[in-house]
Amino acid sequence: MTKPAHGLWIDDAPREVAKPDYWAKLKDHGISVAAVMLESVSAGFDPRYTLAELGVLGNLARRADIELVLTVWPEPRPHYLAQLVEKIPPILRASGATALEFDAESNFTRKRVAGFKNLEEAAEATAQVLIKFRDLAIRSELTTFTMHSENSKSAQLADDVDRLLPQAYSVRNRKDAKGDPLTIEWGGAYGPGAMQRLTLNRALEVPRKENGKPELSCGLAAYDQEWPGHTGEDAMRVAYEAALTYSPKEIRWWSSKWVVGGVAKAYASRFLRSIA
């Protein structure tokens, strides 16, 4: 079985990410792909980094031999897409990023549609933006949660990207449909192992092109991994090994703050080092 690339979503403060020792820590944890959260979830295209800061990140990533991905929160609105078309090319050139990732979990939903008839029309317009970006020779990616329509046979946008990273997060604590706390059992349907199978089986239903795109990858959690009778490392290992059975191109963890950042979990750091 070919070992996948190990990635990490980067959500630490820009001032921390811009330090050389930060990238040394990523390297020490076996990280070869860093997906930097370029913007916040707030409405409108809202970069957290200046072009100059992105240039610094690009240089640090190259020196560490880590692939740099930029992640945005797409909105199903014409104004947002117009901002992407205008502002993403210089951002990619400044950073040297090799991929642009769309995180569809929060903003790319039916209730957020404005200026389009429906989410399907918005997805088609977003796909056209991705086609424009192909001239920039970058990889396009999409991530979303398990039960989102983009991680299913009904996907409208995921089938137009190069890489799909569904979030197979098996965590101890969730919320139910009403927003009330829900405790996940170790051997339950959303526990380690089972959650990865549920998520990635749905991902396999996303329509594929003749070239096999989108490539299947997987998002895993590096937080809330402690169950009674099991260590955090136990939980991360079960999830990782379950994901490996699908031969993903990459496994990417959420997120840097839980591994090398201000709320880092010792078990997450130990586990990633153990598989580096």
mmCIF file of C-alpha atoms in Angstrom, residues 6-272:
data_model
loop_
_atom_site.group_PDB
_atom_site.id
_atom_site.type_symbol
_atom_site.label_atom_id
_atom_site.label_comp_id
_atom_site.label_asym_id
_atom_site.label_seq_id
_atom_site.Cartn_x
_atom_site.Cartn_y
_atom_site.Cartn_z
ATOM 1 C CA HIS A 6 0.444 13.871 5.032
ATOM 2 C CA GLY A 7 -1.165 17.298 5.108
ATOM 3 C CA LEU A 8 -2.357 19.780 7.703
ATOM 4 C CA TRP A 9 -4.882 22.580 7.485
ATOM 5 C CA ILE A 10 -3.162 25.714 8.791
ATOM 6 C CA ASP A 11 -5.413 27.889 10.951
ATOM 7 C CA ASP A 12 -2.901 29.479 13.313
ATOM 8 C CA ALA A 13 -2.425 33.255 13.445
ATOM 9 C CA PRO A 14 -0.618 34.618 10.360
ATOM 10 C CA ARG A 15 2.146 36.108 12.531
ATOM 11 C CA GLU A 16 2.943 32.598 13.814
ATOM 12 C CA VAL A 17 2.730 30.917 10.420
ATOM 13 C CA ALA A 18 5.245 33.442 9.046
ATOM 14 C CA LYS A 19 8.021 32.227 11.381
ATOM 15 C CA PRO A 20 10.705 29.827 10.054
ATOM 16 C CA ASP A 21 10.520 27.625 13.154
ATOM 17 C CA TYR A 22 6.810 27.063 12.475
ATOM 18 C CA TRP A 23 7.654 25.324 9.205
ATOM 19 C CA ALA A 24 10.418 23.376 10.930
ATOM 20 C CA LYS A 25 7.749 22.034 13.318
ATOM 21 C CA LEU A 26 5.545 21.019 10.405
ATOM 22 C CA LYS A 27 8.468 19.173 8.850
ATOM 23 C CA ASP A 28 9.239 17.473 12.159
ATOM 24 C CA HIS A 29 5.670 16.120 12.177
ATOM 25 C CA GLY A 30 6.015 14.627 8.702
ATOM 26 C CA ILE A 31 3.835 17.233 7.011
ATOM 27 C CA SER A 32 4.390 17.565 3.261
ATOM 28 C CA VAL A 33 1.242 19.577 2.389
ATOM 29 C CA ALA A 34 0.188 22.750 4.226
ATOM 30 C CA ALA A 35 -3.287 24.062 3.377
ATOM 31 C CA VAL A 36 -3.344 27.623 4.660
ATOM 32 C CA MET A 37 -6.754 29.065 5.487
ATOM 33 C CA LEU A 38 -6.545 32.123 3.250
ATOM 34 C CA GLU A 39 -9.714 33.774 4.492
ATOM 35 C CA SER A 40 -12.262 33.708 7.281
ATOM 36 C CA VAL A 41 -15.821 32.425 7.042
ATOM 37 C CA SER A 42 -17.195 35.980 6.981
ATOM 38 C CA ALA A 43 -19.173 37.173 3.964
ATOM 39 C CA GLY A 44 -17.209 38.331 0.941
ATOM 40 C CA PHE A 45 -13.700 37.416 -0.117
ATOM 41 C CA ASP A 46 -11.661 38.352 2.949
ATOM 42 C CA PRO A 47 -7.957 37.342 2.817
ATOM 43 C CA ARG A 48 -6.163 37.092 6.163
ATOM 44 C CA TYR A 49 -2.766 37.577 4.492
ATOM 45 C CA THR A 50 -1.313 40.406 2.388
ATOM 46 C CA LEU A 51 0.507 39.658 -0.857
ATOM 47 C CA ALA A 52 3.806 40.369 0.898
ATOM 48 C CA GLU A 53 2.961 37.946 3.714
ATOM 49 C CA LEU A 54 1.987 35.297 1.188
ATOM 50 C CA GLY A 55 5.351 35.765 -0.477
ATOM 51 C CA VAL A 56 7.028 35.051 2.854
ATOM 52 C CA LEU A 57 4.900 31.927 3.335
ATOM 53 C CA GLY A 58 5.766 30.713 -0.130
ATOM 54 C CA ASN A 59 9.485 31.073 0.521
ATOM 55 C CA LEU A 60 9.233 29.306 3.874
ATOM 56 C CA ALA A 61 7.246 26.449 2.346
ATOM 57 C CA ARG A 62 9.749 25.961 -0.472
ATOM 58 C CA ARG A 63 12.685 25.950 1.930
ATOM 59 C CA ALA A 64 10.941 23.312 4.032
ATOM 60 C CA ASP A 65 9.999 21.314 0.909
ATOM 61 C CA ILE A 66 6.317 21.532 1.857
ATOM 62 C CA GLU A 67 3.626 21.972 -0.757
ATOM 63 C CA LEU A 68 1.540 25.103 -0.188
ATOM 64 C CA VAL A 69 -2.244 25.009 -0.727
ATOM 65 C CA LEU A 70 -4.557 27.985 -0.224
ATOM 66 C CA THR A 71 -8.051 27.346 1.146
ATOM 67 C CA VAL A 72 -11.052 29.632 0.603
ATOM 68 C CA TRP A 73 -14.708 29.541 1.728
ATOM 69 C CA PRO A 74 -16.698 29.771 -1.528
ATOM 70 C CA GLU A 75 -20.046 31.549 -1.501
ATOM 71 C CA PRO A 76 -22.777 30.758 -4.062
ATOM 72 C CA ARG A 77 -22.985 34.426 -5.046
ATOM 73 C CA PRO A 78 -21.850 36.199 -8.247
ATOM 74 C CA HIS A 79 -20.079 38.975 -6.333
ATOM 75 C CA TYR A 80 -17.900 36.500 -4.437
ATOM 76 C CA LEU A 81 -16.973 34.633 -7.613
ATOM 77 C CA ALA A 82 -16.078 37.906 -9.333
ATOM 78 C CA GLN A 83 -13.755 38.726 -6.444
ATOM 79 C CA LEU A 84 -12.075 35.331 -6.813
ATOM 80 C CA VAL A 85 -11.486 35.841 -10.530
ATOM 81 C CA GLU A 86 -9.936 39.239 -9.846
ATOM 82 C CA LYS A 87 -7.877 38.560 -6.735
ATOM 83 C CA ILE A 88 -6.823 34.916 -6.776
ATOM 84 C CA PRO A 89 -4.332 35.052 -9.705
ATOM 85 C CA PRO A 90 -2.022 37.636 -8.044
ATOM 86 C CA ILE A 91 -2.372 35.791 -4.733
ATOM 87 C CA LEU A 92 -1.290 32.531 -6.341
ATOM 88 C CA ARG A 93 1.620 34.212 -8.080
ATOM 89 C CA ALA A 94 2.789 35.884 -4.861
ATOM 90 C CA SER A 95 2.594 32.714 -2.793
ATOM 91 C CA GLY A 96 3.703 30.155 -5.340
ATOM 92 C CA ALA A 97 0.881 27.905 -4.107
ATOM 93 C CA THR A 98 0.321 24.792 -6.183
ATOM 94 C CA ALA A 99 -3.359 24.308 -5.336
ATOM 95 C CA LEU A 100 -6.532 26.226 -4.512
ATOM 96 C CA GLU A 101 -9.012 24.488 -2.223
ATOM 97 C CA PHE A 102 -12.710 25.287 -1.820
ATOM 98 C CA ASP A 103 -14.100 24.537 1.650
ATOM 99 C CA ALA A 104 -17.794 24.008 0.928
ATOM 100 C CA GLU A 105 -18.948 23.040 4.405
ATOM 101 C CA SER A 106 -20.414 26.327 5.699
ATOM 102 C CA ASN A 107 -20.905 28.862 2.940
ATOM 103 C CA PHE A 108 -21.717 26.663 -0.049
ATOM 104 C CA THR A 109 -25.245 25.751 0.993
ATOM 105 C CA ARG A 110 -28.732 26.379 -0.366
ATOM 106 C CA LYS A 111 -29.588 28.931 2.300
ATOM 107 C CA ARG A 112 -26.587 31.062 1.254
ATOM 108 C CA VAL A 113 -27.534 31.243 -2.446
ATOM 109 C CA ALA A 114 -28.029 34.800 -3.733
ATOM 110 C CA GLY A 115 -27.992 36.002 -7.335
ATOM 111 C CA PHE A 116 -28.462 32.490 -8.710
ATOM 112 C CA LYS A 117 -31.642 30.468 -9.160
ATOM 113 C CA ASN A 118 -30.355 27.627 -7.010
ATOM 114 C CA LEU A 119 -27.237 25.933 -5.711
ATOM 115 C CA GLU A 120 -26.890 23.913 -8.925
ATOM 116 C CA GLU A 121 -26.623 27.092 -11.011
ATOM 117 C CA ALA A 122 -24.145 28.533 -8.503
ATOM 118 C CA ALA A 123 -22.063 25.354 -8.709
ATOM 119 C CA GLU A 124 -21.928 25.594 -12.496
ATOM 120 C CA ALA A 125 -20.744 29.207 -12.266
ATOM 121 C CA THR A 126 -18.133 28.205 -9.682
ATOM 122 C CA ALA A 127 -16.944 25.385 -11.942
ATOM 123 C CA GLN A 128 -16.447 27.922 -14.723
ATOM 124 C CA VAL A 129 -14.209 29.913 -12.384
ATOM 125 C CA LEU A 130 -12.157 26.773 -11.757
ATOM 126 C CA ILE A 131 -11.795 26.330 -15.508
ATOM 127 C CA LYS A 132 -10.384 29.872 -15.749
ATOM 128 C CA PHE A 133 -7.826 29.016 -13.073
ATOM 129 C CA ARG A 134 -6.559 25.980 -14.999
ATOM 130 C CA ASP A 135 -4.448 28.373 -17.042
ATOM 131 C CA LEU A 136 -2.538 29.066 -13.820
ATOM 132 C CA ALA A 137 -1.413 25.407 -13.724
ATOM 133 C CA ILE A 138 -2.702 24.781 -10.206
ATOM 134 C CA ARG A 139 -4.559 21.859 -8.707
ATOM 135 C CA SER A 140 -8.158 22.467 -7.673
ATOM 136 C CA GLU A 141 -9.504 20.862 -4.501
ATOM 137 C CA LEU A 142 -12.721 20.645 -2.523
ATOM 138 C CA THR A 143 -13.343 19.698 1.084
ATOM 139 C CA THR A 144 -16.648 19.344 2.895
ATOM 140 C CA PHE A 145 -18.332 17.381 5.663
ATOM 141 C CA THR A 146 -19.583 13.817 5.428
ATOM 142 C CA MET A 147 -23.262 14.406 4.636
ATOM 143 C CA HIS A 148 -22.874 17.509 2.455
ATOM 144 C CA SER A 149 -24.285 17.110 -1.061
ATOM 145 C CA GLU A 150 -20.806 17.681 -2.503
ATOM 146 C CA ASN A 151 -19.714 14.427 -0.861
ATOM 147 C CA SER A 152 -22.345 12.332 -2.635
ATOM 148 C CA LYS A 153 -23.587 11.128 -5.996
ATOM 149 C CA SER A 154 -25.462 14.437 -6.269
ATOM 150 C CA ALA A 155 -22.281 16.547 -6.232
ATOM 151 C CA GLN A 156 -22.476 19.579 -8.510
ATOM 152 C CA LEU A 157 -18.984 21.003 -7.984
ATOM 153 C CA ALA A 158 -16.818 18.231 -6.539
ATOM 154 C CA ASP A 159 -16.817 16.377 -9.857
ATOM 155 C CA ASP A 160 -15.053 19.361 -11.471
ATOM 156 C CA VAL A 161 -12.072 19.495 -9.094
ATOM 157 C CA ASP A 162 -8.827 17.551 -9.156
ATOM 158 C CA ARG A 163 -8.818 16.402 -5.528
ATOM 159 C CA LEU A 164 -11.636 15.703 -3.058
ATOM 160 C CA LEU A 165 -10.909 15.739 0.685
ATOM 161 C CA PRO A 166 -14.085 14.763 2.563
ATOM 162 C CA GLN A 167 -13.877 15.439 6.289
ATOM 163 C CA ALA A 168 -14.083 12.026 7.939
ATOM 164 C CA TYR A 169 -13.840 13.475 11.436
ATOM 165 C CA SER A 170 -14.504 10.899 14.144
ATOM 166 C CA VAL A 171 -14.670 12.963 17.321
ATOM 167 C CA ARG A 172 -16.001 12.253 20.806
ATOM 168 C CA ASN A 173 -18.434 15.187 20.970
ATOM 169 C CA ARG A 174 -20.885 16.371 18.332
ATOM 170 C CA LYS A 175 -24.263 18.087 18.152
ATOM 171 C CA ASP A 176 -27.496 16.481 17.033
ATOM 172 C CA ALA A 177 -29.908 17.884 14.458
ATOM 173 C CA LYS A 178 -31.370 20.238 17.075
ATOM 174 C CA GLY A 179 -27.956 21.533 18.086
ATOM 175 C CA ASP A 180 -27.922 19.675 21.398
ATOM 176 C CA PRO A 181 -24.749 17.945 22.661
ATOM 177 C CA LEU A 182 -24.256 14.410 21.387
ATOM 178 C CA THR A 183 -21.660 12.021 22.813
ATOM 179 C CA ILE A 184 -20.242 9.580 20.269
ATOM 180 C CA GLU A 185 -19.561 6.021 21.382
ATOM 181 C CA TRP A 186 -16.288 4.328 20.474
ATOM 182 C CA GLY A 187 -17.964 1.532 18.508
ATOM 183 C CA GLY A 188 -20.799 3.658 17.142
ATOM 184 C CA ALA A 189 -21.622 4.683 13.588
ATOM 185 C CA TYR A 190 -19.630 7.918 13.919
ATOM 186 C CA GLY A 191 -16.755 6.539 15.958
ATOM 187 C CA PRO A 192 -13.175 5.883 14.782
ATOM 188 C CA GLY A 193 -13.139 3.541 11.798
ATOM 189 C CA ALA A 194 -16.869 3.670 11.131
ATOM 190 C CA MET A 195 -16.886 7.408 10.399
ATOM 191 C CA GLN A 196 -14.126 7.020 7.833
ATOM 192 C CA ARG A 197 -15.992 4.217 6.065
ATOM 193 C CA LEU A 198 -19.241 6.193 6.034
ATOM 194 C CA THR A 199 -17.560 9.319 4.683
ATOM 195 C CA LEU A 200 -15.318 7.727 2.087
ATOM 196 C CA ASN A 201 -17.987 5.355 0.772
ATOM 197 C CA ARG A 202 -20.092 8.449 0.051
ATOM 198 C CA ALA A 203 -17.069 10.106 -1.561
ATOM 199 C CA LEU A 204 -16.705 7.155 -3.924
ATOM 200 C CA GLU A 205 -20.177 7.984 -5.261
ATOM 201 C CA VAL A 206 -19.086 11.424 -6.476
ATOM 202 C CA PRO A 207 -19.111 11.313 -10.307
ATOM 203 C CA ARG A 208 -15.628 10.817 -11.772
ATOM 204 C CA LYS A 209 -14.222 11.994 -15.090
ATOM 205 C CA GLU A 210 -12.529 9.606 -17.497
ATOM 206 C CA ASN A 211 -9.177 10.700 -16.055
ATOM 207 C CA GLY A 212 -10.258 9.541 -12.612
ATOM 208 C CA LYS A 213 -10.668 13.042 -11.185
ATOM 209 C CA PRO A 214 -11.371 13.988 -8.525
ATOM 210 C CA GLU A 215 -8.640 12.010 -6.786
ATOM 211 C CA LEU A 216 -9.805 10.675 -3.449
ATOM 212 C CA SER A 217 -8.104 12.066 -0.369
ATOM 213 C CA CYS A 218 -9.314 12.322 3.222
ATOM 214 C CA GLY A 219 -9.596 14.797 6.064
ATOM 215 C CA LEU A 220 -9.150 13.507 9.622
ATOM 216 C CA ALA A 221 -9.462 15.150 13.032
ATOM 217 C CA ALA A 222 -6.538 15.919 15.344
ATOM 218 C CA TYR A 223 -8.796 17.126 18.173
ATOM 219 C CA ASP A 224 -11.378 15.661 20.586
ATOM 220 C CA GLN A 225 -9.919 12.176 20.238
ATOM 221 C CA GLU A 226 -10.125 10.846 23.796
ATOM 222 C CA TRP A 227 -12.615 8.057 24.599
ATOM 223 C CA PRO A 228 -12.927 6.135 27.872
ATOM 224 C CA GLY A 229 -10.476 3.257 27.771
ATOM 225 C CA HIS A 230 -8.717 4.595 24.678
ATOM 226 C CA THR A 231 -5.988 7.188 24.199
ATOM 227 C CA GLY A 232 -6.085 9.976 21.676
ATOM 228 C CA GLU A 233 -3.365 8.172 19.788
ATOM 229 C CA ASP A 234 -5.517 5.028 19.691
ATOM 230 C CA ALA A 235 -8.372 6.963 18.131
ATOM 231 C CA MET A 236 -6.179 8.728 15.566
ATOM 232 C CA ARG A 237 -4.539 5.449 14.572
ATOM 233 C CA VAL A 238 -7.851 3.635 14.050
ATOM 234 C CA ALA A 239 -9.135 6.519 11.915
ATOM 235 C CA TYR A 240 -5.889 6.701 9.933
ATOM 236 C CA GLU A 241 -5.747 2.978 9.244
ATOM 237 C CA ALA A 242 -9.398 2.945 8.166
ATOM 238 C CA ALA A 243 -8.715 5.788 5.727
ATOM 239 C CA LEU A 244 -5.650 4.017 4.348
ATOM 240 C CA THR A 245 -7.803 1.135 3.078
ATOM 241 C CA TYR A 246 -9.230 3.542 0.463
ATOM 242 C CA SER A 247 -5.753 4.341 -0.920
ATOM 243 C CA PRO A 248 -6.135 8.131 -0.569
ATOM 244 C CA LYS A 249 -3.749 10.435 -2.390
ATOM 245 C CA GLU A 250 -3.407 12.508 0.765
ATOM 246 C CA ILE A 251 -4.581 12.480 4.369
ATOM 247 C CA ARG A 252 -4.949 15.969 5.821
ATOM 248 C CA TRP A 253 -5.643 16.723 9.481
ATOM 249 C CA TRP A 254 -7.683 19.491 11.056
ATOM 250 C CA SER A 255 -5.832 21.399 12.178
ATOM 251 C CA SER A 256 -2.472 22.998 12.909
ATOM 252 C CA LYS A 257 -3.619 24.681 16.113
ATOM 253 C CA TRP A 258 -4.242 21.220 17.607
ATOM 254 C CA VAL A 259 -0.845 19.860 16.525
ATOM 255 C CA VAL A 260 1.725 22.699 16.683
ATOM 256 C CA GLY A 261 -0.364 25.713 17.722
ATOM 257 C CA GLY A 262 -1.646 27.310 20.895
ATOM 258 C CA VAL A 263 -4.052 24.509 21.863
ATOM 259 C CA ALA A 264 -1.862 21.630 20.704
ATOM 260 C CA LYS A 265 -2.721 18.166 21.982
ATOM 261 C CA ALA A 266 0.262 16.061 23.001
ATOM 262 C CA TYR A 267 -1.385 12.915 21.622
ATOM 263 C CA ALA A 268 -1.855 14.536 18.185
ATOM 264 C CA SER A 269 1.793 15.588 18.062
ATOM 265 C CA ARG A 270 2.989 12.150 19.140
ATOM 266 C CA PHE A 271 0.792 10.359 16.638
ATOM 267 C CA LEU A 272 1.824 12.422 13.634
#
